[in-house]
PDB file of C-alpha atoms in Angstrom:
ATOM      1  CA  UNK I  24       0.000   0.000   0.000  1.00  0.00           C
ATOM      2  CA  UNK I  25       1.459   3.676  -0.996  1.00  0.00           C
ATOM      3  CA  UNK I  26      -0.461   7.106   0.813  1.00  0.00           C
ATOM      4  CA  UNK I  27       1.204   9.976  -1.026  1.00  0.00           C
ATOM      5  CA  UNK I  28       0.422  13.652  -0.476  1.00  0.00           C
ATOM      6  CA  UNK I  29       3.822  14.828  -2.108  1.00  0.00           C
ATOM      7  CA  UNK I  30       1.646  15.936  -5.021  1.00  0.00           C
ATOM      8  CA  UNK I  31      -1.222  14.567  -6.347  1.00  0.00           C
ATOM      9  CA  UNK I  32      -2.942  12.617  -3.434  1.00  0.00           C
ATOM     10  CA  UNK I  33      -3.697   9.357  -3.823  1.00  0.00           C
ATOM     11  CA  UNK I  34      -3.423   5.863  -2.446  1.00  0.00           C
ATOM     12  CA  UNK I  35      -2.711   2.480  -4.031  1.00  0.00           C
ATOM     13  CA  UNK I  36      -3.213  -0.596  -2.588  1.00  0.00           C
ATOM     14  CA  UNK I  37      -2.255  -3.628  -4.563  1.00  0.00           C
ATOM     15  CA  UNK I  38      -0.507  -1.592  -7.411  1.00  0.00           C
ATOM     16  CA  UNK I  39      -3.779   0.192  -8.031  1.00  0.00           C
ATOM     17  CA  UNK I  40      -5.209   3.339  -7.186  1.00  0.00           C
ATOM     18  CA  UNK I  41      -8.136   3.386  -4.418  1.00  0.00           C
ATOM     19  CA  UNK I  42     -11.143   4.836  -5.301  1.00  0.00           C
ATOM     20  CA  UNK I  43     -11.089   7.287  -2.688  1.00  0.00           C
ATOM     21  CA  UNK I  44     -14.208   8.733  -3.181  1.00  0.00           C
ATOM     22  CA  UNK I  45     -15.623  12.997  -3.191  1.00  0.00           C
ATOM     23  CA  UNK I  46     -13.717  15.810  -1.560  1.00  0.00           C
ATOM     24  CA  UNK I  47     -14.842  15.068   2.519  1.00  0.00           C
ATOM     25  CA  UNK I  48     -14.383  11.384   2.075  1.00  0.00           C
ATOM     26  CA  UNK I  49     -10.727  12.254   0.202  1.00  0.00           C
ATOM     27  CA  UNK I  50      -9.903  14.956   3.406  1.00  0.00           C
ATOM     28  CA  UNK I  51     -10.716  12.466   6.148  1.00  0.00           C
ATOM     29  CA  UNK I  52      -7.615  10.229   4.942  1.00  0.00           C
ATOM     30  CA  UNK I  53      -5.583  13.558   4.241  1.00  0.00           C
ATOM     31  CA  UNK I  54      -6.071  14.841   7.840  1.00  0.00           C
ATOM     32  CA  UNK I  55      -5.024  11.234   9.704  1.00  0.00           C
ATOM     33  CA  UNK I  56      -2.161  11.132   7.212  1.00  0.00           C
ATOM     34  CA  UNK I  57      -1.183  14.674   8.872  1.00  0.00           C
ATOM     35  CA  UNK I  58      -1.498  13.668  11.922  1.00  0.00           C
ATOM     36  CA  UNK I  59       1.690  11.143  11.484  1.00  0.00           C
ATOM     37  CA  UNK I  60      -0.083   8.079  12.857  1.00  0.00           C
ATOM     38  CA  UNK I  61      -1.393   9.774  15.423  1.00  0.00           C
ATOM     39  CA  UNK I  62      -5.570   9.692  16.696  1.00  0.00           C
ATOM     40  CA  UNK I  63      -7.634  12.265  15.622  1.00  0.00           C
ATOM     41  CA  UNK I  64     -10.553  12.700  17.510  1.00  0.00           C
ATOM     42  CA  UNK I  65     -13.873  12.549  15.678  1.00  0.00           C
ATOM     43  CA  UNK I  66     -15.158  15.606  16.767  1.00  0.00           C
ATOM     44  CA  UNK I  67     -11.796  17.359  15.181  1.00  0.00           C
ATOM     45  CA  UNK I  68     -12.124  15.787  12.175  1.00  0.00           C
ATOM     46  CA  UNK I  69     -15.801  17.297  12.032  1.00  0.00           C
ATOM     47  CA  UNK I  70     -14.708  20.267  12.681  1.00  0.00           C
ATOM     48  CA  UNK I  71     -11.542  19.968   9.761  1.00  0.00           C
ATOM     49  CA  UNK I  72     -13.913  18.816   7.133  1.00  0.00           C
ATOM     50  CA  UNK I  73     -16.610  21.242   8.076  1.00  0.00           C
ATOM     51  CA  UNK I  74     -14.209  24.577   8.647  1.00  0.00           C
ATOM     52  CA  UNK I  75     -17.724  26.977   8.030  1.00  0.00           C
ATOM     53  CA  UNK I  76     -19.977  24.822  10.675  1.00  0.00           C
ATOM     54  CA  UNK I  77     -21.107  20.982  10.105  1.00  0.00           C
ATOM     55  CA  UNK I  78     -24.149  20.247   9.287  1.00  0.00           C
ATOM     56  CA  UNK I  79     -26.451  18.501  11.873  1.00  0.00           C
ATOM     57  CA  UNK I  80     -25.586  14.889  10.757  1.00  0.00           C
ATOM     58  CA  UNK I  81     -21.733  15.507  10.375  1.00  0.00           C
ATOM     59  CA  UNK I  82     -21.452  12.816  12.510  1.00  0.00           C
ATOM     60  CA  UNK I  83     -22.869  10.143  11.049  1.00  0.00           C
ATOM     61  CA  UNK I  84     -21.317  11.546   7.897  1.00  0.00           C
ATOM     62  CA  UNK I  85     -17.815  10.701   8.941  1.00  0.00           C
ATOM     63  CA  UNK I  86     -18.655   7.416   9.702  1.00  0.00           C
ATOM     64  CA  UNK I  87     -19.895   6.754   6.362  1.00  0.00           C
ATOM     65  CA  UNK I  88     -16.439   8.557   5.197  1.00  0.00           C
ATOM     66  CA  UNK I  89     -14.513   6.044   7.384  1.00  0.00           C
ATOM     67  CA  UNK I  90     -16.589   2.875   6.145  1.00  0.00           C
ATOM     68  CA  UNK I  91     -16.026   3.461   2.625  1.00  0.00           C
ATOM     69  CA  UNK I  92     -12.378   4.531   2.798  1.00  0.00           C
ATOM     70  CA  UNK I  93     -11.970   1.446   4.994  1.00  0.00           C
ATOM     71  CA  UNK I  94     -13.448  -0.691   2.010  1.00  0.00           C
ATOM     72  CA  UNK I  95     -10.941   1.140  -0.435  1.00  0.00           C
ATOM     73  CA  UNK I  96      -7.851   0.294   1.213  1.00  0.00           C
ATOM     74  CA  UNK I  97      -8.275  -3.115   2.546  1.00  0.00           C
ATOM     75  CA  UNK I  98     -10.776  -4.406   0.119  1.00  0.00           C
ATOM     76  CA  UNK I  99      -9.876  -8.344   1.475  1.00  0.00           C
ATOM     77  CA  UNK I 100     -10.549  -7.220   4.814  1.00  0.00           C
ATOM     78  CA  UNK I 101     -13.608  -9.636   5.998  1.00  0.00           C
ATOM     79  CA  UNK I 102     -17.024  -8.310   6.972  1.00  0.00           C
ATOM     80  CA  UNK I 103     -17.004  -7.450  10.522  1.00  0.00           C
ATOM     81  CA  UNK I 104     -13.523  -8.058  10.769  1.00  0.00           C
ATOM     82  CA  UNK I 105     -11.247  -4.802  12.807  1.00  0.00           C
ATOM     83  CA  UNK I 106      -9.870  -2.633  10.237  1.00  0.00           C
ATOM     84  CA  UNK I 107      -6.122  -2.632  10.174  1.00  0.00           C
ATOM     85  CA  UNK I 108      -5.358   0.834   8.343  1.00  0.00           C
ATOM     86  CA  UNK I 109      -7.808   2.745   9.553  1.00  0.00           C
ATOM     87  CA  UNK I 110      -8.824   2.010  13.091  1.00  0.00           C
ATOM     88  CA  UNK I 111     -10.874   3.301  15.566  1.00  0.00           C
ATOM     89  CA  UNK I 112      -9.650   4.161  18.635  1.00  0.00           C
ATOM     90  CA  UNK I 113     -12.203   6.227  20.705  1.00  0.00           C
ATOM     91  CA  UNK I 114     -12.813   8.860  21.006  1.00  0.00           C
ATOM     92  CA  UNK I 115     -11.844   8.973  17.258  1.00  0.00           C
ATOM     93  CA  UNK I 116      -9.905   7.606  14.384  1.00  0.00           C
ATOM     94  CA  UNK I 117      -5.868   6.707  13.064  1.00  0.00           C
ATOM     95  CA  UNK I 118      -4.194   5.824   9.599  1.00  0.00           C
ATOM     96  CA  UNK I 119      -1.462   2.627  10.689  1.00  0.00           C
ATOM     97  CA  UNK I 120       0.585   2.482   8.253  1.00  0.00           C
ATOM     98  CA  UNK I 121       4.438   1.943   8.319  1.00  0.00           C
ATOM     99  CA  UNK I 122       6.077   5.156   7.916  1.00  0.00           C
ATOM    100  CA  UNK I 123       7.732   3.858   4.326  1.00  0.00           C
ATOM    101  CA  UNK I 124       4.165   3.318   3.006  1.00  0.00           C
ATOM    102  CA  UNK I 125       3.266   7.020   3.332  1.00  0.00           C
ATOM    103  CA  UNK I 126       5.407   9.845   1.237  1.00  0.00           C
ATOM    104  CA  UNK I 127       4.760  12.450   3.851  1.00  0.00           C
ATOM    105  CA  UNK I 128       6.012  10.418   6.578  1.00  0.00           C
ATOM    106  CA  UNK I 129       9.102   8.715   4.868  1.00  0.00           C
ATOM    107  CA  UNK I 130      10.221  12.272   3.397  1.00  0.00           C
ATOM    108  CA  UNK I 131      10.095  13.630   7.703  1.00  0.00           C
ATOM    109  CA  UNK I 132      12.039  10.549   8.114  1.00  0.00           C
ATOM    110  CA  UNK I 133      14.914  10.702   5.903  1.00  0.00           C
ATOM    111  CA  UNK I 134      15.280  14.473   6.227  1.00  0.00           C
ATOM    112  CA  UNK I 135      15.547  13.777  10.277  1.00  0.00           C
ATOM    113  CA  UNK I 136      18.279  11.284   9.391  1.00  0.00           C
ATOM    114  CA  UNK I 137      19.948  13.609   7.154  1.00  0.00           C
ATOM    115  CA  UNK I 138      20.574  16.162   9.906  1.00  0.00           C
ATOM    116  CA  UNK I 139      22.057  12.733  11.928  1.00  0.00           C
ATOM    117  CA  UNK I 140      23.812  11.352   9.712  1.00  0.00           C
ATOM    118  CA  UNK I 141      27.739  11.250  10.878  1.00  0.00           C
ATOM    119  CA  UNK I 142      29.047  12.145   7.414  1.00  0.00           C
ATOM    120  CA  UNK I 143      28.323  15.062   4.521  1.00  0.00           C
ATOM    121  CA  UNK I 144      28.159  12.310   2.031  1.00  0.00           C
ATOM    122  CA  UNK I 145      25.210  10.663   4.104  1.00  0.00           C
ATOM    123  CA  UNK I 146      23.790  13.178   4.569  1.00  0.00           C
ATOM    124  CA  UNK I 147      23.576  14.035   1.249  1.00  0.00           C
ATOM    125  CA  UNK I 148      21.805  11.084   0.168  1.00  0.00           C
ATOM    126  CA  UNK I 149      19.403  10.953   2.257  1.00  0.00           C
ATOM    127  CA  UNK I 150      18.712  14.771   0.981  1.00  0.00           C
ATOM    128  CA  UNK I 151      18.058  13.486  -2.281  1.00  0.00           C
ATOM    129  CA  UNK I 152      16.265  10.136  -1.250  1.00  0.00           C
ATOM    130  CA  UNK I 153      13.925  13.053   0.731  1.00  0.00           C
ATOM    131  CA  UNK I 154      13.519  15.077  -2.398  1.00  0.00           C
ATOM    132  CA  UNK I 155      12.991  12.540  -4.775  1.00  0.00           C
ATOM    133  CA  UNK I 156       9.519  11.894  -3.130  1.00  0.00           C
ATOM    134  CA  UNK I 157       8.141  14.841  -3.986  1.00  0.00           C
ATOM    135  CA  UNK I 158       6.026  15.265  -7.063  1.00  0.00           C
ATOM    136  CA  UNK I 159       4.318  18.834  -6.751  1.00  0.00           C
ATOM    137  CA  UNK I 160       2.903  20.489  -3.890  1.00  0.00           C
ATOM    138  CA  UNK I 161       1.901  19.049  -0.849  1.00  0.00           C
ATOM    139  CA  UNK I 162      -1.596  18.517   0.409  1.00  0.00           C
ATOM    140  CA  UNK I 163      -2.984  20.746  -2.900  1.00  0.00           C
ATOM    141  CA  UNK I 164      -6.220  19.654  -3.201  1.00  0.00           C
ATOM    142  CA  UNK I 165      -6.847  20.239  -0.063  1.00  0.00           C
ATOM    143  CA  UNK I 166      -4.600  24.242   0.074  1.00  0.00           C
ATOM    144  CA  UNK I 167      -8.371  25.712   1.583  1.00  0.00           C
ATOM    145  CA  UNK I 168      -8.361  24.091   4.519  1.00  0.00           C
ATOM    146  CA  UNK I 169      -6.270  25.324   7.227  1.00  0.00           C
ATOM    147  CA  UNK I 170      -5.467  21.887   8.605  1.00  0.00           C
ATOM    148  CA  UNK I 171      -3.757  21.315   5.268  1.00  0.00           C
ATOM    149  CA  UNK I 172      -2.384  24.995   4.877  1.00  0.00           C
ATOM    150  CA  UNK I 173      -0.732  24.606   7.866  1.00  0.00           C
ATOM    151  CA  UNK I 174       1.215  21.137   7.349  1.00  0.00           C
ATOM    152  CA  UNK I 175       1.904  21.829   3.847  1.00  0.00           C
ATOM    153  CA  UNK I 176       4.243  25.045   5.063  1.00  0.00           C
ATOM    154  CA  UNK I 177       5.709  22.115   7.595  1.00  0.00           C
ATOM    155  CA  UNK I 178       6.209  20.379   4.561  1.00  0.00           C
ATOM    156  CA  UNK I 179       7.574  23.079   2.678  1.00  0.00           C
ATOM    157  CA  UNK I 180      10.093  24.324   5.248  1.00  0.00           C
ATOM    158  CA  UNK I 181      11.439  20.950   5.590  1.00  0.00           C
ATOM    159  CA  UNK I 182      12.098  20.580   1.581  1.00  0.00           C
ATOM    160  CA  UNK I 183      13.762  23.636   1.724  1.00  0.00           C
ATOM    161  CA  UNK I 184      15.767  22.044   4.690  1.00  0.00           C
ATOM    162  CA  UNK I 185      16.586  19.047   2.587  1.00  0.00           C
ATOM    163  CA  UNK I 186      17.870  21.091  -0.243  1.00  0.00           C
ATOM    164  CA  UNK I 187      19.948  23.027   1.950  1.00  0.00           C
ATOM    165  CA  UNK I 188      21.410  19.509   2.786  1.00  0.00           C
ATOM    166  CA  UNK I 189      21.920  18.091  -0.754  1.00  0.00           C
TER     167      UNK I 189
END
């Protein structure tokens, strides 16, 4: 499976691309792929899809988000089975992925291990390895939302990091 947000979001599970579905659905797995891993509660993720005010059901909305993005990327996954990849842990939800199956989080990796790395010539690869991930901006179809705004800059400052490096 492959998460990338270094450009043109997508995921693809089984050498194919998920059908991720409309906009909301698409921003749900944006946001937990921000969040590194990390839960998000559900009411934040509301309030990150829904930046003008949710609508009374937003609830129940995200759920169906979360059920249908849960059938794109483990489509093998048995009815009533726990979801592996995106899992609910209350009071909300997280992507588990390993880091090297997710752009965003191998590029924070490698650059992190550049700035370690004993040796210029280390450190230089792992520059480029960083850099090499990237495939236009990051998190652009979702620049209106401030969640996004905010990591992309995060994003950004760390390229320009990893150039400095290279």
């Amino acid at each position: 499976m492959a998460v990338r947000v270094l450009g043109a979001f997508e995921a693809v599970v089984r050498d194919r691309p998920a059908e991720l579905g409309g906009p909301r659905q698409r921003s749900v797995l944006a946001r937990l792929v921000a969040a590194h891993g990390r839960l998000v509660p559900a009411d934040r993720l509301v309030a990150d899809l829904w930046p003008d005010g949710a609508p009374p059901r937003a609830a129940a909305g995200l759920q169906s988000f979360v059920s249908h993005l849960r059938r794109a990327l483990e489509p093998d996954r048995p009815p009533r089975t726990p979801a592996r990849v995106l899992v609910t842990a209350p009071p909300g939800y997280a992507l588990r992925l390993p880091a090297a199956d997710v752009d965003a989080w191998c590029f924070d990796d490698l650059v992190e291990r550049s700035g370690e790395a004993g040796d210029p010539a280390g450190a230089r690869a792992l520059a480029e390895r960083a850099l090499d991930l990237w495939r236009g901006p990051a998190y652009a179809e979702f620049a209106d939302l401030p969640w996004a705004a905010a990591e992309a800059a995060r994003l950004d400052e760390l390229r320009r990091l990893a150039a400095e490096r290279r």
